[in-house]
PDB file of C-alpha atoms in Angstrom:
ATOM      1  CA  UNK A 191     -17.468 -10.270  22.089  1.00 33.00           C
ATOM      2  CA  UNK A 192     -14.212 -11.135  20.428  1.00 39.00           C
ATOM      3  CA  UNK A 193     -12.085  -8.098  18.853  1.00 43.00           C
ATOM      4  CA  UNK A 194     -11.879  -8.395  15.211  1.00 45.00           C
ATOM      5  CA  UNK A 195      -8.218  -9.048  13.990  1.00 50.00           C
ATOM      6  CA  UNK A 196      -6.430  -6.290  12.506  1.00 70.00           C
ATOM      7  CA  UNK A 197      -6.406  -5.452   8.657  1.00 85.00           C
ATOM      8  CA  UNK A 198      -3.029  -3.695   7.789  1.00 90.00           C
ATOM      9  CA  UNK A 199      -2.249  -0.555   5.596  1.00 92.00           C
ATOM     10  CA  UNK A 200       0.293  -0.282   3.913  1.00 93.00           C
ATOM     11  CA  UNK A 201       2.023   3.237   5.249  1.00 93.00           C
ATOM     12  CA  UNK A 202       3.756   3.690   8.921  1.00 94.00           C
ATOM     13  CA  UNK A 203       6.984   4.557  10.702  1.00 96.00           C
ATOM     14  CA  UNK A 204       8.807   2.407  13.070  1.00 96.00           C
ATOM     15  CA  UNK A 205      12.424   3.171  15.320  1.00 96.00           C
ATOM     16  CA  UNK A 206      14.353   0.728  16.962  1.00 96.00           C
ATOM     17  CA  UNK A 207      17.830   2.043  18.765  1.00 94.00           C
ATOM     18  CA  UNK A 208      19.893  -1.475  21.055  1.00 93.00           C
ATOM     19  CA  UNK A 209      23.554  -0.812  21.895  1.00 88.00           C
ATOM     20  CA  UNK A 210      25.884  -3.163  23.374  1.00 84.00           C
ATOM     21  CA  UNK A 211      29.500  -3.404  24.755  1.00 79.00           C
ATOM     22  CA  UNK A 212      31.136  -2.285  20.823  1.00 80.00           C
ATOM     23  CA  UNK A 213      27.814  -1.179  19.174  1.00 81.00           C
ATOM     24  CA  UNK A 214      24.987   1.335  18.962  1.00 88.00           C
ATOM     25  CA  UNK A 215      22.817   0.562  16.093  1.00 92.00           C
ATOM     26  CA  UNK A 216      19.562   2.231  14.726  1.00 94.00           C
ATOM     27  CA  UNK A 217      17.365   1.365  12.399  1.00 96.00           C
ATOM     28  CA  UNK A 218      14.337   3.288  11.255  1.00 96.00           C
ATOM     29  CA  UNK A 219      11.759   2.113   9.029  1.00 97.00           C
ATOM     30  CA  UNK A 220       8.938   4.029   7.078  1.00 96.00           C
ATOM     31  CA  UNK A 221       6.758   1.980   4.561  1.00 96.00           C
ATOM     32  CA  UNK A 222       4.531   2.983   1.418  1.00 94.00           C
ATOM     33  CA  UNK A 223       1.851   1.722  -1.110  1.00 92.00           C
ATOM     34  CA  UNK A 224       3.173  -0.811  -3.502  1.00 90.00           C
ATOM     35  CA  UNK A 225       1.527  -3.576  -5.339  1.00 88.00           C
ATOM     36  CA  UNK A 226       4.614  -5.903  -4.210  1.00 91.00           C
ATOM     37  CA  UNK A 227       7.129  -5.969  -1.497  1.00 93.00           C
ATOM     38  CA  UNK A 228      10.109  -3.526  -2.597  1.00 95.00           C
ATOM     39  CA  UNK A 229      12.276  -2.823   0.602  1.00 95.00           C
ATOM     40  CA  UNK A 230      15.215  -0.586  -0.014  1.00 96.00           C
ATOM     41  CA  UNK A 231      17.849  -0.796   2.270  1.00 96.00           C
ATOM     42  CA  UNK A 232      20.595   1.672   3.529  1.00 94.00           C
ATOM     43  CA  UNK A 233      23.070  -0.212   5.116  1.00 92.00           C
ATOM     44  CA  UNK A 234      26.940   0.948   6.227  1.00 88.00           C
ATOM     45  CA  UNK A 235      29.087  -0.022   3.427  1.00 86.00           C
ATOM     46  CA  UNK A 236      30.865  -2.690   5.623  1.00 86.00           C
ATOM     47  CA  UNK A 237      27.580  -4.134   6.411  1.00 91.00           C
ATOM     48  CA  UNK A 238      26.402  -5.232   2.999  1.00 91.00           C
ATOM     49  CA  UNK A 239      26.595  -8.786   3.477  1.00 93.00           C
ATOM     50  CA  UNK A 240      24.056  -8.352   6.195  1.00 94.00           C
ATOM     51  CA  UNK A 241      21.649  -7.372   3.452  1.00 95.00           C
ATOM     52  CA  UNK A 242      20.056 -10.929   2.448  1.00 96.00           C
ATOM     53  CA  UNK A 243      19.372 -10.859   6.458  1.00 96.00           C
ATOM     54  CA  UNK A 244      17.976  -7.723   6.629  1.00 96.00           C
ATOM     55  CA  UNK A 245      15.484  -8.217   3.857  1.00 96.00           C
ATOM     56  CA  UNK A 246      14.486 -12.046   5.172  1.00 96.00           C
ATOM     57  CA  UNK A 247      13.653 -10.369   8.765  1.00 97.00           C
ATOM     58  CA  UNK A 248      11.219  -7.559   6.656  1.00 96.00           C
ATOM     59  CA  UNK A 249      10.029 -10.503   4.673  1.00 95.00           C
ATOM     60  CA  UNK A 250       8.579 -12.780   7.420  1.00 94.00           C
ATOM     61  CA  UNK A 251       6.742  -9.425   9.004  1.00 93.00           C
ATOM     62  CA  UNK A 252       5.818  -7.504   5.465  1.00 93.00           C
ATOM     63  CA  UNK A 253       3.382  -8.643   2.522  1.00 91.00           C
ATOM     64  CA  UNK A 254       3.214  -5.333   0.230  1.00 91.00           C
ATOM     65  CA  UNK A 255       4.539  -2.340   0.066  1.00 93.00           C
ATOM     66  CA  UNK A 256       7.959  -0.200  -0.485  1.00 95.00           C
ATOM     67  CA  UNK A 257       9.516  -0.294   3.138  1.00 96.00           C
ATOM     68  CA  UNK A 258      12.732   2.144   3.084  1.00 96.00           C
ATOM     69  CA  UNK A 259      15.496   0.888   5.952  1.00 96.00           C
ATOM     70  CA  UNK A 260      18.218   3.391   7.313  1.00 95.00           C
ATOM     71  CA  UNK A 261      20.525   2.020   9.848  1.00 94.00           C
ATOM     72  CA  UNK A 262      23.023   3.359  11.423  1.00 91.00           C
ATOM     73  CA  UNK A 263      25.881   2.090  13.494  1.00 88.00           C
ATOM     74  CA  UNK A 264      28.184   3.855  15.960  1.00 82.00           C
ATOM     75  CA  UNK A 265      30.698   2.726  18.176  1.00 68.00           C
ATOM     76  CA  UNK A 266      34.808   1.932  18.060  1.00 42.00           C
ATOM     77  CA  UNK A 267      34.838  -0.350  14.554  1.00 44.00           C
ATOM     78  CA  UNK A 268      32.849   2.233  13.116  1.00 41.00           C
ATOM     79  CA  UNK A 269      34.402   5.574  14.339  1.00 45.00           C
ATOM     80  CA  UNK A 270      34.009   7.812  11.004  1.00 42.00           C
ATOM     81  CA  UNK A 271      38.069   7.692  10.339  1.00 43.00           C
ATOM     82  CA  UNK A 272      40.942   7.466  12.220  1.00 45.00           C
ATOM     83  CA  UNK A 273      43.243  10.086  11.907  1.00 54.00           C
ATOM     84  CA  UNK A 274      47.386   9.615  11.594  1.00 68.00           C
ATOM     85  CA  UNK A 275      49.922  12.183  10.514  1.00 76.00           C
ATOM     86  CA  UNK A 276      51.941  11.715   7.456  1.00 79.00           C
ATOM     87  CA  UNK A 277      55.441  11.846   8.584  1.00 83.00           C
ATOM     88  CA  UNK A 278      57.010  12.747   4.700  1.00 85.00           C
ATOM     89  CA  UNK A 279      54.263  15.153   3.969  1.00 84.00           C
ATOM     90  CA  UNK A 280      55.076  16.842   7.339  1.00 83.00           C
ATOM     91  CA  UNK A 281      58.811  17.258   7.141  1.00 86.00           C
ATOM     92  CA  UNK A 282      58.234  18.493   3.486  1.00 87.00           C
ATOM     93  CA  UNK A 283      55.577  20.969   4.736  1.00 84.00           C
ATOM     94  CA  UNK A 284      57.863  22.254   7.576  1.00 86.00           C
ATOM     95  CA  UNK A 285      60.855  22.093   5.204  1.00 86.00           C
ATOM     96  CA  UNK A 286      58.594  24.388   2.893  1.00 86.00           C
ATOM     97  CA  UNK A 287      57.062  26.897   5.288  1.00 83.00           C
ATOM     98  CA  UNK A 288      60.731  27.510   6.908  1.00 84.00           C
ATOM     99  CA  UNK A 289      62.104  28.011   3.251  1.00 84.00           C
ATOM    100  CA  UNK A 290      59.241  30.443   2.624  1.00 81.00           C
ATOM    101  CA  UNK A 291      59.852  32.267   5.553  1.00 81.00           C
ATOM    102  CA  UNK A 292      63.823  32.393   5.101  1.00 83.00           C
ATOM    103  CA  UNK A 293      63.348  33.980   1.512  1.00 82.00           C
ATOM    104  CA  UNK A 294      60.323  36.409   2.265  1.00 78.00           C
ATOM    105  CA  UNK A 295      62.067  37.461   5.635  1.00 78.00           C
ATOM    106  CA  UNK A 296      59.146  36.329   7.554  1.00 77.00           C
ATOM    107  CA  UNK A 297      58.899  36.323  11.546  1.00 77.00           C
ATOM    108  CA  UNK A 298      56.906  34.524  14.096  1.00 73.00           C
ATOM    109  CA  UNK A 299      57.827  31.078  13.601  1.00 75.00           C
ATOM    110  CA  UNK A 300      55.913  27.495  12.906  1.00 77.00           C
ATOM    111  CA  UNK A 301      53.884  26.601  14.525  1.00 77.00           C
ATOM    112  CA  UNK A 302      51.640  22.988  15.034  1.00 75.00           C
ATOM    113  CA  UNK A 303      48.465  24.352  13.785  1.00 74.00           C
ATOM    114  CA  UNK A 304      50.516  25.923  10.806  1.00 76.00           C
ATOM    115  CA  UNK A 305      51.760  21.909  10.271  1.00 76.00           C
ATOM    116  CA  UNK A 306      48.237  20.380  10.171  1.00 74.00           C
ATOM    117  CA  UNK A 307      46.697  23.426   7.866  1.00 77.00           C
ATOM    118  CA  UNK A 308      49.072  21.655   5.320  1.00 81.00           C
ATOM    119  CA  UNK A 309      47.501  19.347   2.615  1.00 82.00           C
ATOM    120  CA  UNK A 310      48.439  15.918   3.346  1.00 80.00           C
ATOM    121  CA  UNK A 311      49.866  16.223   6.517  1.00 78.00           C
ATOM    122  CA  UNK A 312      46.809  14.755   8.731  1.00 73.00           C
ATOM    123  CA  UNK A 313      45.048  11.699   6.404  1.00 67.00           C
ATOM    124  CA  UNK A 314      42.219   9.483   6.978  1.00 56.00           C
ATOM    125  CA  UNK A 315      42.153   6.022   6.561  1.00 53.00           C
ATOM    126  CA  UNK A 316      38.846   3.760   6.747  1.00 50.00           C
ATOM    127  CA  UNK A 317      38.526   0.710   9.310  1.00 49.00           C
ATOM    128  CA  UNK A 318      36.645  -2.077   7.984  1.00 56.00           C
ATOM    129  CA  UNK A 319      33.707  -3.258  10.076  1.00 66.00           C
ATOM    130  CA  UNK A 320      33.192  -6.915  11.200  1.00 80.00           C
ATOM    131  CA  UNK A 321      29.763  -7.954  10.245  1.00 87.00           C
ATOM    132  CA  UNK A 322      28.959 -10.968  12.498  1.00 90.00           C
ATOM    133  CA  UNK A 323      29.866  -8.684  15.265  1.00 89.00           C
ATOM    134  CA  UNK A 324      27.546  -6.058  14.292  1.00 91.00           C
ATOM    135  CA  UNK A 325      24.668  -8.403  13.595  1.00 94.00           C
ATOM    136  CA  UNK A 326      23.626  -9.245  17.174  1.00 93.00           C
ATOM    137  CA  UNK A 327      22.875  -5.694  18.245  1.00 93.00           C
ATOM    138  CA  UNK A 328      21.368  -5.034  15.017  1.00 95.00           C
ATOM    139  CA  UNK A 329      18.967  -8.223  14.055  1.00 96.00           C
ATOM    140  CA  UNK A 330      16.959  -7.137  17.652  1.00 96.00           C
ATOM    141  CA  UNK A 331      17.169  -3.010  16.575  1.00 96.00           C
ATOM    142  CA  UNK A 332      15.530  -4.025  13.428  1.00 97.00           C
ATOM    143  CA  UNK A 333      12.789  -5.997  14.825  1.00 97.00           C
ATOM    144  CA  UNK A 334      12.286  -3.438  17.538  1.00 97.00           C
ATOM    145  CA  UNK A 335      11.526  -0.908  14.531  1.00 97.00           C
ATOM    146  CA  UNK A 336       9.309  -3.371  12.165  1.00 97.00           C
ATOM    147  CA  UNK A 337       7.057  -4.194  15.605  1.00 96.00           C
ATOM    148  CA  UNK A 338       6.538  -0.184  15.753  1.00 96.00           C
ATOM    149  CA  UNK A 339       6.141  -0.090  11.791  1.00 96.00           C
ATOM    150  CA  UNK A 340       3.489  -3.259  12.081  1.00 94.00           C
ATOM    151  CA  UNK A 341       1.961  -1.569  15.242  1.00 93.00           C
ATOM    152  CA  UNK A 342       0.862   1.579  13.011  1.00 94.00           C
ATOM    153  CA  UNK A 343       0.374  -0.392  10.021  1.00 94.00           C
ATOM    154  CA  UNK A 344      -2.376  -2.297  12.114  1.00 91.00           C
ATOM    155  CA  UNK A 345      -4.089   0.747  13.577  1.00 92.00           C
ATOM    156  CA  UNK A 346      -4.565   2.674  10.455  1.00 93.00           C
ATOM    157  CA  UNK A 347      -5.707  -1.042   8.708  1.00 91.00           C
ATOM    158  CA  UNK A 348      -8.481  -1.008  11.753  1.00 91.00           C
ATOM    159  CA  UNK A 349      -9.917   2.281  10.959  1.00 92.00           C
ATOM    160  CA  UNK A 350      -9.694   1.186   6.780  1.00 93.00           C
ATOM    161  CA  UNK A 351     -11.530  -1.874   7.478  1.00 93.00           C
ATOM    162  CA  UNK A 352     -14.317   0.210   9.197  1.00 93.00           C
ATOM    163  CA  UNK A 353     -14.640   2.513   6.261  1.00 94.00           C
ATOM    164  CA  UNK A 354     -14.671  -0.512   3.936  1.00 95.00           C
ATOM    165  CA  UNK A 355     -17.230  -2.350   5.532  1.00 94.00           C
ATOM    166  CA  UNK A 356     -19.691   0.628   5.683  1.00 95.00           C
ATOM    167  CA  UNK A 357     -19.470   1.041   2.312  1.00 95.00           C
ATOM    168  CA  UNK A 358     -19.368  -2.764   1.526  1.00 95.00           C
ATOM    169  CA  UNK A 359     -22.873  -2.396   3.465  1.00 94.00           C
ATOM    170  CA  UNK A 360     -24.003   0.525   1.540  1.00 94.00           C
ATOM    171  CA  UNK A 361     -23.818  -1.267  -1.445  1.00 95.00           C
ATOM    172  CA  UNK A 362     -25.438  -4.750  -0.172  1.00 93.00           C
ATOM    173  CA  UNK A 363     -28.073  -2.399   0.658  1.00 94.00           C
ATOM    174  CA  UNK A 364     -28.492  -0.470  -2.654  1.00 94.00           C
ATOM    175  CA  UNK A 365     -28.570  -4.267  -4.116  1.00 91.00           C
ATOM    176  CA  UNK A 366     -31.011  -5.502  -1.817  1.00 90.00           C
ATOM    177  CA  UNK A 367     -32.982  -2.499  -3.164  1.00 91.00           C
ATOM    178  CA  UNK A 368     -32.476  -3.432  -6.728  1.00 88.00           C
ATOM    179  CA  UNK A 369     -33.643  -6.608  -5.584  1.00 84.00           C
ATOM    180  CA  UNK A 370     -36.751  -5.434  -5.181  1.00 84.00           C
ATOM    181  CA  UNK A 371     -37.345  -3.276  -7.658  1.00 84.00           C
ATOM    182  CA  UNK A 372     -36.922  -5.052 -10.751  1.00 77.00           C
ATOM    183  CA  UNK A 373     -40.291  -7.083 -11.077  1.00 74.00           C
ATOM    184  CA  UNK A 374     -41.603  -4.116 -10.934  1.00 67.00           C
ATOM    185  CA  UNK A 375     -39.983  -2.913 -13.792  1.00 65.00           C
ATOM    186  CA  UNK A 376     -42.009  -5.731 -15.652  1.00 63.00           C
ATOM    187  CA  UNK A 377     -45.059  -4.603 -15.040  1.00 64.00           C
ATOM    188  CA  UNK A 378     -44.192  -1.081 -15.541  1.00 63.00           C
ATOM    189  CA  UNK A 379     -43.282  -2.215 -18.824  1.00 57.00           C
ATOM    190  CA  UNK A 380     -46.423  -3.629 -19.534  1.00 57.00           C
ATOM    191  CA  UNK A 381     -48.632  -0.881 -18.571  1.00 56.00           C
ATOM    192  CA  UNK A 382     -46.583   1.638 -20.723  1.00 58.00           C
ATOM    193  CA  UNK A 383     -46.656  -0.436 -23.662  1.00 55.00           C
ATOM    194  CA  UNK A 384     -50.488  -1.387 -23.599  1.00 55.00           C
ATOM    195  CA  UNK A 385     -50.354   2.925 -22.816  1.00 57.00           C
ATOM    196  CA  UNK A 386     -48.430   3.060 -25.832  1.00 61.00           C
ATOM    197  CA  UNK A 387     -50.994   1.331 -27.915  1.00 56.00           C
ATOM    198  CA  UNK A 388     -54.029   3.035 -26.767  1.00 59.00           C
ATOM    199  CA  UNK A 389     -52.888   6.146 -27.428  1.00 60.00           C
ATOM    200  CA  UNK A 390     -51.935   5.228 -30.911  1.00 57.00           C
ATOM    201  CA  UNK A 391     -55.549   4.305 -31.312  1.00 57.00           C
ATOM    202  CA  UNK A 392     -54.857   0.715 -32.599  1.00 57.00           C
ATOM    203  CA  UNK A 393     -57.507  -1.828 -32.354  1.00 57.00           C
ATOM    204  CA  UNK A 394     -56.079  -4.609 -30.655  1.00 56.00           C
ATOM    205  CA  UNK A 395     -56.818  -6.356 -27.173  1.00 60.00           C
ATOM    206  CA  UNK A 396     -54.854  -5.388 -24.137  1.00 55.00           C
ATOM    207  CA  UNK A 397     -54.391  -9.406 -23.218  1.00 62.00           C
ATOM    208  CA  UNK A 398     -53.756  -9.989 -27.628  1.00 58.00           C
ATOM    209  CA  UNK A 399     -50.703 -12.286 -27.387  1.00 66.00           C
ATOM    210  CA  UNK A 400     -48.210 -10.178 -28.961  1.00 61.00           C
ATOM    211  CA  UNK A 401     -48.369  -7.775 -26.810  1.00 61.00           C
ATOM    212  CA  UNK A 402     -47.573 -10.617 -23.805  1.00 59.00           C
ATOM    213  CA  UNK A 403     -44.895 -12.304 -25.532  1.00 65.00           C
ATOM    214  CA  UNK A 404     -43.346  -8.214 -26.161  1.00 59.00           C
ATOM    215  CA  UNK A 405     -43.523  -7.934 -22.813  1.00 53.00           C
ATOM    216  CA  UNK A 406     -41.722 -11.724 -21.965  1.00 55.00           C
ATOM    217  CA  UNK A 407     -39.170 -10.973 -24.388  1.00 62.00           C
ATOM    218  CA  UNK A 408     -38.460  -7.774 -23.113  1.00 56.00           C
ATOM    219  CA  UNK A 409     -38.385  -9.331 -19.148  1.00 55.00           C
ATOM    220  CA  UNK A 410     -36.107 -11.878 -20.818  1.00 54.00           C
ATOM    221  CA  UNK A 411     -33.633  -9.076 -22.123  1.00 63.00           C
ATOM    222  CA  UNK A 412     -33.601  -6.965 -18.866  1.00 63.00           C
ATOM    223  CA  UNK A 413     -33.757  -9.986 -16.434  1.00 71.00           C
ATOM    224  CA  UNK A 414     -30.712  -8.822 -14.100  1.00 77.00           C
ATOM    225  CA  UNK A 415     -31.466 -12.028 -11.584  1.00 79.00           C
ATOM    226  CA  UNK A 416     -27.826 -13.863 -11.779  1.00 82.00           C
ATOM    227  CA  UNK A 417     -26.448 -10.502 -11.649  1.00 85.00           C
ATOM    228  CA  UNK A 418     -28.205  -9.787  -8.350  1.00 87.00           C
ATOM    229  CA  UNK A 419     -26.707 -13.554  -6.926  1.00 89.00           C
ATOM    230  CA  UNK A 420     -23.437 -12.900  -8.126  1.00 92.00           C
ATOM    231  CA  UNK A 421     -23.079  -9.753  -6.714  1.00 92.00           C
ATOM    232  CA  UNK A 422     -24.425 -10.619  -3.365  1.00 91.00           C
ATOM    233  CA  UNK A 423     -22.110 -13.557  -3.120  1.00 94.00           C
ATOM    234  CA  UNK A 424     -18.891 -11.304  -3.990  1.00 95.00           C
ATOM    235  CA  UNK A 425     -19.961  -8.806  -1.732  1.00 95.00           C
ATOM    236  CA  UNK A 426     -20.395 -11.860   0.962  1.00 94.00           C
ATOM    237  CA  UNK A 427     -16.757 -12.787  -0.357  1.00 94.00           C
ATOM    238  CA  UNK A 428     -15.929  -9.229   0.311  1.00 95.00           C
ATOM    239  CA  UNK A 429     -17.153  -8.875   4.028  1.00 93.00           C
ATOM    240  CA  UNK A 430     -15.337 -12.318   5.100  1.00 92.00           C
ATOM    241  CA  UNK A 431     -12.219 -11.232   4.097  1.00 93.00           C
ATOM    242  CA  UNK A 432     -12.207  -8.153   5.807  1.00 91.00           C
ATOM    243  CA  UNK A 433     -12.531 -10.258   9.028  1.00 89.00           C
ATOM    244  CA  UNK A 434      -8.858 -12.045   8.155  1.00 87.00           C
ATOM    245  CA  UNK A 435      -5.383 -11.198   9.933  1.00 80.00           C
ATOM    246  CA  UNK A 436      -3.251 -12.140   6.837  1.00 85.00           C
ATOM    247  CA  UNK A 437      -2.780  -9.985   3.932  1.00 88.00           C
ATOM    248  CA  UNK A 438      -6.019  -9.780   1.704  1.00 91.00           C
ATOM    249  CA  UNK A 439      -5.097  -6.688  -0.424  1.00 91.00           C
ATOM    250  CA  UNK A 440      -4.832  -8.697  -3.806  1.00 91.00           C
ATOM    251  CA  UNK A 441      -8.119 -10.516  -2.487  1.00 93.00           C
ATOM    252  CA  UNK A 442      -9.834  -7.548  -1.829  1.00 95.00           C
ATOM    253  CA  UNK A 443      -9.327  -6.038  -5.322  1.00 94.00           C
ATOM    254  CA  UNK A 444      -9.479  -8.732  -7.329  1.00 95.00           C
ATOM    255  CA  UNK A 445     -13.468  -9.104  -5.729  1.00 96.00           C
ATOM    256  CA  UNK A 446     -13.940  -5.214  -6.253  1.00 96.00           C
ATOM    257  CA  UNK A 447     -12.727  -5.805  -9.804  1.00 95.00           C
ATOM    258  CA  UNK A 448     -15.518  -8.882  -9.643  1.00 95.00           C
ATOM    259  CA  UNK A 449     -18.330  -6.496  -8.458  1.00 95.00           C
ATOM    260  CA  UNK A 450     -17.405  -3.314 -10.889  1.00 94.00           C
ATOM    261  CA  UNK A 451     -17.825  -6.096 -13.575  1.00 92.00           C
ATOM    262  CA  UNK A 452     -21.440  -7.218 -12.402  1.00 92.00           C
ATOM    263  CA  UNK A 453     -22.903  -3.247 -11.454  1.00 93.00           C
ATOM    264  CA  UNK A 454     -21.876  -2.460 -15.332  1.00 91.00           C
ATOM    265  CA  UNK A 455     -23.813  -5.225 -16.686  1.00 88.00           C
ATOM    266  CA  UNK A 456     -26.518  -4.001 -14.416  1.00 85.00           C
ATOM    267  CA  UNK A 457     -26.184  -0.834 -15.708  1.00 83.00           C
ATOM    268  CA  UNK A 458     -26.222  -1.857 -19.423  1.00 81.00           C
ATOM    269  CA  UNK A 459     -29.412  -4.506 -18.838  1.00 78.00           C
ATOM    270  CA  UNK A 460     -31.470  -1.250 -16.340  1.00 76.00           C
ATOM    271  CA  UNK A 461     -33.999  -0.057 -18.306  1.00 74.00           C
ATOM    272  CA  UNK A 462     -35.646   1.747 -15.203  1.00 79.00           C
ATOM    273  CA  UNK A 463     -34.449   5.074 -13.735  1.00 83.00           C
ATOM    274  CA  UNK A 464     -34.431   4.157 -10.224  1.00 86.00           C
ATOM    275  CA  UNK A 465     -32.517   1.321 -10.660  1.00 86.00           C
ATOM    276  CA  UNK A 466     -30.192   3.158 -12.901  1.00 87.00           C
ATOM    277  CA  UNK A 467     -29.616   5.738  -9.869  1.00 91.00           C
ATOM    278  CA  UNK A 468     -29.002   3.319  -7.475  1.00 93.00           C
ATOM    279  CA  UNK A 469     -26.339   1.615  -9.422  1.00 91.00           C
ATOM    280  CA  UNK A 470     -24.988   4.712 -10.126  1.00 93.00           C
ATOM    281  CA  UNK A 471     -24.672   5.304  -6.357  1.00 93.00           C
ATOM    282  CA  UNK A 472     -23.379   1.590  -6.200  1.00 95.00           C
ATOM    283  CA  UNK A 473     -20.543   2.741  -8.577  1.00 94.00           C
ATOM    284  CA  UNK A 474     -19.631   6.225  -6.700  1.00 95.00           C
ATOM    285  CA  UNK A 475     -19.822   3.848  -3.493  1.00 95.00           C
ATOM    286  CA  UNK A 476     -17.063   0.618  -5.295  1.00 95.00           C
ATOM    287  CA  UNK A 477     -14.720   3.892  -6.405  1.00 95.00           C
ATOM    288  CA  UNK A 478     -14.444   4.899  -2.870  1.00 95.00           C
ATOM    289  CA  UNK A 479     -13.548   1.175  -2.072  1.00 95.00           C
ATOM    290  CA  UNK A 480     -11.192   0.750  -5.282  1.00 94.00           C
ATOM    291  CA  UNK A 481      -9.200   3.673  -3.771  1.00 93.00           C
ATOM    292  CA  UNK A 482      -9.088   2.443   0.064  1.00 93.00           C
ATOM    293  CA  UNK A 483      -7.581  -0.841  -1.178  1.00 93.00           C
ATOM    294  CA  UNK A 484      -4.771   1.104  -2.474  1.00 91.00           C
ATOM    295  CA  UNK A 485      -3.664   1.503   1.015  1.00 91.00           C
ATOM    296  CA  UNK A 486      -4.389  -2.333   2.390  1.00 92.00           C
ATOM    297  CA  UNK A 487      -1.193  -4.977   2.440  1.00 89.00           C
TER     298      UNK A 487
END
């Protein structure tokens, strides 16, 4: 028997670390629910023109959700600073401690540590990162970390696709009850109302027909049949696409929207308590579902 494909959430965590002769780049990636895609990327100020790149690569791998990407890079073009001594702010620091100890009559001398505690005397200056030369180590780093992020994606969208299709069959089932049910209703109808009439001690025949076309009109008012197909078919609809690979989020909800349309026209045409219970039940079971799809790219 073949393995049903995987249904995806929308939440995981993925880590992808490649380092080569000049680089060692990381890239982690965490994901969350969102109607659309949203990634949000945190990328070395050097690297920015590497962002369009970035955010095709998430693209081709990512449907929905907000997808937060921190990378990192290390290595000689992207040492933090490079320090150099300013050679005027030193001789005017030396200059100024020797002065300060010639008027205050101060022993002990200068020392080199004394030299760099002086503002200005050690400064920093950035080195600029080549992009193209970063990219190779970190296009691979990336994809190493949406394969994880995918990889838990799919699990948790395996166990959510159980759920949903035990409730999906909950509620087929609770239909299929309905199903049944309703002519019943009819003729419940009629026996109460002919019950009705006795009691009220009103001379007029149990088969008179006013009493039959009371009871067709009121058949034709409660008659829930198209609501029965319609919901049967979306919750068909509903099944099927829980056996698809791609993204069926947007599906998913816009049929859920379909069947919480049909149960409360159901509800409204009911006129019989166990029906009314078990669309009730049918409701408590499409919340459940409604909530679920929250989490489904």
């Amino acid at each position: 028997m073949l393995a049903l494909p995987f249904m995806k959430s929308m939440t995981g965590y993925g880590r992808g670390h490649v380092s080569d002769s000049h680089h060692a780049v990381t890239v982690e990636v965490s994901s969350v629910n969102r109607k659309q895609l949203e990634p949000a990327i945190n990328l070395p100020r050097d690297l920015a023109m590497l962002e369009p790149r970035v955010r095709e690569v998430i693209a081709a791998r990512i449907a929905r959700g907000r997808i937060n990407i921190q990378i990192s890079v290390a290595g000689l073009a992207l040492d933090a600073a490079a320090e150099f001594i300013d050679w005027t702010a030193a001789d005017r620091a030396n200059g100024a401690l020797r002065e300060l100890a010639s008027r205050y009559g101060l022993t002990g001398g200068i020392d080199l540590r004394d030299l760099l505690a002086m503002p200005g005397v050690l400064r920093a200056e950035e080195v600029s990162t080549d992009a193209e030369a970063v990219w190779p180590a970190l296009e691979p780093a990336l994809r190493e970390a949406l394969d994880q992020l995918v990889a838990m994606r799919a699990r948790e969208g395996d166990d959510l696709r159980a759920d949903l299709q035990n409730r999906a069959d909950e509620i087929d089932a609770a239909v299929g009850r309905i199903g049944q049910l309703h002519p019943l209703t009819i003729e419940k109808y009629r026996a109460g109302l002919q019950e009705r009439v006795r009691k009220a001690g009103l001379e007029l025949d149990l088969d008179d027909e006013r009493l039959a076309r009371e009871v067709v009109l009121h058949a034709e008012r409660c008659d829930i049949s198209e609501e029965l197909t319609r919901l049967q078919s979306h919750l068909g609809q509903f099944r099927e696409n829980l056996t698809k690979s791609e993204p069926v989020g947007r599906t998913l909800e816009f049929i859920a929207q379909e069947i919480g349309r049909e149960l409360n026209t159901l509800g409204a045409k009911a006129n019989d308590a166990a029906i009314s219970q078990l669309i009730v039940t049918c409701k408590a079971g499409m919340e459940k579902i409604r909530e679920q799809l929250q989490n489904i790219e």
